Amino acid sequence: MKKLILGAALLAAILAACGGKKGVETVVGSWVMPIEGQPGKMQGIKLEEDGEASSINMATLQYKYWDQHGDKLFLTVKSIGNGIEIEGIDTLTIEKLTADSLVLNSNYGYTLRYVRQK
């Protein structure tokens, strides 16, 4: 009888652990924000499951790859403004992540507020 109870408790723990990821939000998807000074227009970033990233409506800022470690989001980016190409990795802190909202803080003091594009 003790083995049966122990087995049932173990099974319940395993099922709870497997179900623990349900409801956890992911950064994968398309995230946009309004373009300042251009009413009705949006810009942002698309984060693919395979780690690739791309820009949405940003010709001079090209996202290439992304990675996440805890609350840190690393974006490999190439800036091609003014005829000069600069490549680097932006490190951002995920302040808020819900099904429809992503707020990122930069080490440089700016905040990016995105909504999920459906």
mmCIF file with all atom_site columns, N, CA and C in Angstrom, residues 65-89:
data_model
loop_
_atom_site.group_PDB
_atom_site.id
_atom_site.type_symbol
_atom_site.label_atom_id
_atom_site.label_alt_id
_atom_site.label_comp_id
_atom_site.label_asym_id
_atom_site.label_entity_id
_atom_site.label_seq_id
_atom_site.pdbx_PDB_ins_code
_atom_site.Cartn_x
_atom_site.Cartn_y
_atom_site.Cartn_z
_atom_site.occupancy
_atom_site.B_iso_or_equiv
_atom_site.pdbx_formal_charge
_atom_site.auth_seq_id
_atom_site.auth_comp_id
_atom_site.auth_asym_id
_atom_site.auth_atom_id
_atom_site.pdbx_PDB_model_num
ATOM 1  N N  . TYR A 1 65 ? 19.951 37.664 -34.898 1.00 0.00 ? 65 TYR A N  1
ATOM 2  C CA . TYR A 1 65 ? 19.789 36.522 -34.000 1.00 0.00 ? 65 TYR A CA 1
ATOM 3  C C  . TYR A 1 65 ? 19.384 37.002 -32.620 1.00 0.00 ? 65 TYR A C  1
ATOM 4  N N  . TRP A 1 66 ? 18.840 36.089 -31.827 1.00 0.00 ? 66 TRP A N  1
ATOM 5  C CA . TRP A 1 66 ? 18.499 36.408 -30.447 1.00 0.00 ? 66 TRP A CA 1
ATOM 6  C C  . TRP A 1 66 ? 18.776 35.193 -29.574 1.00 0.00 ? 66 TRP A C  1
ATOM 7  N N  . ASP A 1 67 ? 18.965 35.472 -28.288 1.00 0.00 ? 67 ASP A N  1
ATOM 8  C CA . ASP A 1 67 ? 19.155 34.420 -27.285 1.00 0.00 ? 67 ASP A CA 1
ATOM 9  C C  . ASP A 1 67 ? 18.653 34.978 -25.960 1.00 0.00 ? 67 ASP A C  1
ATOM 10 N N  . GLN A 1 68 ? 18.160 34.109 -25.123 1.00 0.00 ? 68 GLN A N  1
ATOM 11 C CA . GLN A 1 68 ? 17.650 34.536 -23.820 1.00 0.00 ? 68 GLN A CA 1
ATOM 12 C C  . GLN A 1 68 ? 18.259 33.682 -22.723 1.00 0.00 ? 68 GLN A C  1
ATOM 13 N N  . HIS A 1 69 ? 18.707 34.354 -21.669 1.00 0.00 ? 69 HIS A N  1
ATOM 14 C CA . HIS A 1 69 ? 19.219 33.687 -20.470 1.00 0.00 ? 69 HIS A CA 1
ATOM 15 C C  . HIS A 1 69 ? 18.554 34.367 -19.286 1.00 0.00 ? 69 HIS A C  1
ATOM 16 N N  . GLY A 1 70 ? 17.572 33.680 -18.684 1.00 0.00 ? 70 GLY A N  1
ATOM 17 C CA . GLY A 1 70 ? 16.830 34.276 -17.579 1.00 0.00 ? 70 GLY A CA 1
ATOM 18 C C  . GLY A 1 70 ? 16.089 35.505 -18.057 1.00 0.00 ? 70 GLY A C  1
ATOM 19 N N  . ASP A 1 71 ? 16.311 36.630 -17.380 1.00 0.00 ? 71 ASP A N  1
ATOM 20 C CA . ASP A 1 71 ? 15.627 37.867 -17.773 1.00 0.00 ? 71 ASP A CA 1
ATOM 21 C C  . ASP A 1 71 ? 16.462 38.722 -18.736 1.00 0.00 ? 71 ASP A C  1
ATOM 22 N N  . LYS A 1 72 ? 17.523 38.156 -19.283 1.00 0.00 ? 72 LYS A N  1
ATOM 23 C CA . LYS A 1 72 ? 18.370 38.885 -20.241 1.00 0.00 ? 72 LYS A CA 1
ATOM 24 C C  . LYS A 1 72 ? 18.070 38.423 -21.664 1.00 0.00 ? 72 LYS A C  1
ATOM 25 N N  . LEU A 1 73 ? 17.863 39.387 -22.549 1.00 0.00 ? 73 LEU A N  1
ATOM 26 C CA . LEU A 1 73 ? 17.629 39.116 -23.956 1.00 0.00 ? 73 LEU A CA 1
ATOM 27 C C  . LEU A 1 73 ? 18.802 39.702 -24.734 1.00 0.00 ? 73 LEU A C  1
ATOM 28 N N  . PHE A 1 74 ? 19.459 38.860 -25.528 1.00 0.00 ? 74 PHE A N  1
ATOM 29 C CA . PHE A 1 74 ? 20.610 39.274 -26.313 1.00 0.00 ? 74 PHE A CA 1
ATOM 30 C C  . PHE A 1 74 ? 20.200 39.312 -27.786 1.00 0.00 ? 74 PHE A C  1
ATOM 31 N N  . LEU A 1 75 ? 20.339 40.476 -28.411 1.00 0.00 ? 75 LEU A N  1
ATOM 32 C CA . LEU A 1 75 ? 19.956 40.661 -29.808 1.00 0.00 ? 75 LEU A CA 1
ATOM 33 C C  . LEU A 1 75 ? 21.176 41.027 -30.643 1.00 0.00 ? 75 LEU A C  1
ATOM 34 N N  . THR A 1 76 ? 21.493 40.190 -31.626 1.00 0.00 ? 76 THR A N  1
ATOM 35 C CA . THR A 1 76 ? 22.556 40.521 -32.566 1.00 0.00 ? 76 THR A CA 1
ATOM 36 C C  . THR A 1 76 ? 21.945 41.436 -33.616 1.00 0.00 ? 76 THR A C  1
ATOM 37 N N  . VAL A 1 77 ? 22.559 42.588 -33.782 1.00 0.00 ? 77 VAL A N  1
ATOM 38 C CA . VAL A 1 77 ? 21.969 43.628 -34.621 1.00 0.00 ? 77 VAL A CA 1
ATOM 39 C C  . VAL A 1 77 ? 23.029 44.232 -35.540 1.00 0.00 ? 77 VAL A C  1
ATOM 40 N N  . LYS A 1 78 ? 22.568 44.673 -36.696 1.00 0.00 ? 78 LYS A N  1
ATOM 41 C CA . LYS A 1 78 ? 23.449 45.378 -37.636 1.00 0.00 ? 78 LYS A CA 1
ATOM 42 C C  . LYS A 1 78 ? 22.778 46.697 -37.971 1.00 0.00 ? 78 LYS A C  1
ATOM 43 N N  . SER A 1 79 ? 23.475 47.789 -37.673 1.00 0.00 ? 79 SER A N  1
ATOM 44 C CA . SER A 1 79 ? 22.988 49.125 -37.997 1.00 0.00 ? 79 SER A CA 1
ATOM 45 C C  . SER A 1 79 ? 23.623 49.536 -39.313 1.00 0.00 ? 79 SER A C  1
ATOM 46 N N  . ILE A 1 80 ? 22.791 49.962 -40.257 1.00 0.00 ? 80 ILE A N  1
ATOM 47 C CA . ILE A 1 80 ? 23.312 50.339 -41.570 1.00 0.00 ? 80 ILE A CA 1
ATOM 48 C C  . ILE A 1 80 ? 22.953 51.779 -41.915 1.00 0.00 ? 80 ILE A C  1
ATOM 49 N N  . GLY A 1 81 ? 22.789 52.596 -40.898 1.00 0.00 ? 81 GLY A N  1
ATOM 50 C CA . GLY A 1 81 ? 22.450 54.006 -41.122 1.00 0.00 ? 81 GLY A CA 1
ATOM 51 C C  . GLY A 1 81 ? 23.644 54.823 -41.572 1.00 0.00 ? 81 GLY A C  1
ATOM 52 N N  . ASN A 1 82 ? 23.400 55.861 -42.334 1.00 0.00 ? 82 ASN A N  1
ATOM 53 C CA . ASN A 1 82 ? 24.413 56.826 -42.785 1.00 0.00 ? 82 ASN A CA 1
ATOM 54 C C  . ASN A 1 82 ? 25.576 56.195 -43.540 1.00 0.00 ? 82 ASN A C  1
ATOM 55 N N  . GLY A 1 83 ? 25.326 55.069 -44.214 1.00 0.00 ? 83 GLY A N  1
ATOM 56 C CA . GLY A 1 83 ? 26.359 54.441 -45.019 1.00 0.00 ? 83 GLY A CA 1
ATOM 57 C C  . GLY A 1 83 ? 27.433 53.715 -44.229 1.00 0.00 ? 83 GLY A C  1
ATOM 58 N N  . ILE A 1 84 ? 27.310 53.668 -42.901 1.00 0.00 ? 84 ILE A N  1
ATOM 59 C CA . ILE A 1 84 ? 28.275 52.971 -42.059 1.00 0.00 ? 84 ILE A CA 1
ATOM 60 C C  . ILE A 1 84 ? 27.580 51.759 -41.445 1.00 0.00 ? 84 ILE A C  1
ATOM 61 N N  . GLU A 1 85 ? 28.222 50.588 -41.550 1.00 0.00 ? 85 GLU A N  1
ATOM 62 C CA . GLU A 1 85 ? 27.652 49.386 -40.966 1.00 0.00 ? 85 GLU A CA 1
ATOM 63 C C  . GLU A 1 85 ? 28.338 49.067 -39.646 1.00 0.00 ? 85 GLU A C  1
ATOM 64 N N  . ILE A 1 86 ? 27.532 48.916 -38.603 1.00 0.00 ? 86 ILE A N  1
ATOM 65 C CA . ILE A 1 86 ? 28.050 48.563 -37.285 1.00 0.00 ? 86 ILE A CA 1
ATOM 66 C C  . ILE A 1 86 ? 27.268 47.351 -36.799 1.00 0.00 ? 86 ILE A C  1
ATOM 67 N N  . GLU A 1 87 ? 27.983 46.308 -36.395 1.00 0.00 ? 87 GLU A N  1
ATOM 68 C CA . GLU A 1 87 ? 27.338 45.112 -35.900 1.00 0.00 ? 87 GLU A CA 1
ATOM 69 C C  . GLU A 1 87 ? 27.672 44.931 -34.430 1.00 0.00 ? 87 GLU A C  1
ATOM 70 N N  . GLY A 1 88 ? 26.712 44.463 -33.658 1.00 0.00 ? 88 GLY A N  1
ATOM 71 C CA . GLY A 1 88 ? 26.953 44.242 -32.247 1.00 0.00 ? 88 GLY A CA 1
ATOM 72 C C  . GLY A 1 88 ? 25.843 43.438 -31.607 1.00 0.00 ? 88 GLY A C  1
ATOM 73 N N  . ILE A 1 89 ? 25.918 43.312 -30.305 1.00 0.00 ? 89 ILE A N  1
ATOM 74 C CA . ILE A 1 89 ? 24.904 42.591 -29.545 1.00 0.00 ? 89 ILE A CA 1
ATOM 75 C C  . ILE A 1 89 ? 24.328 43.521 -28.491 1.00 0.00 ? 89 ILE A C  1
#
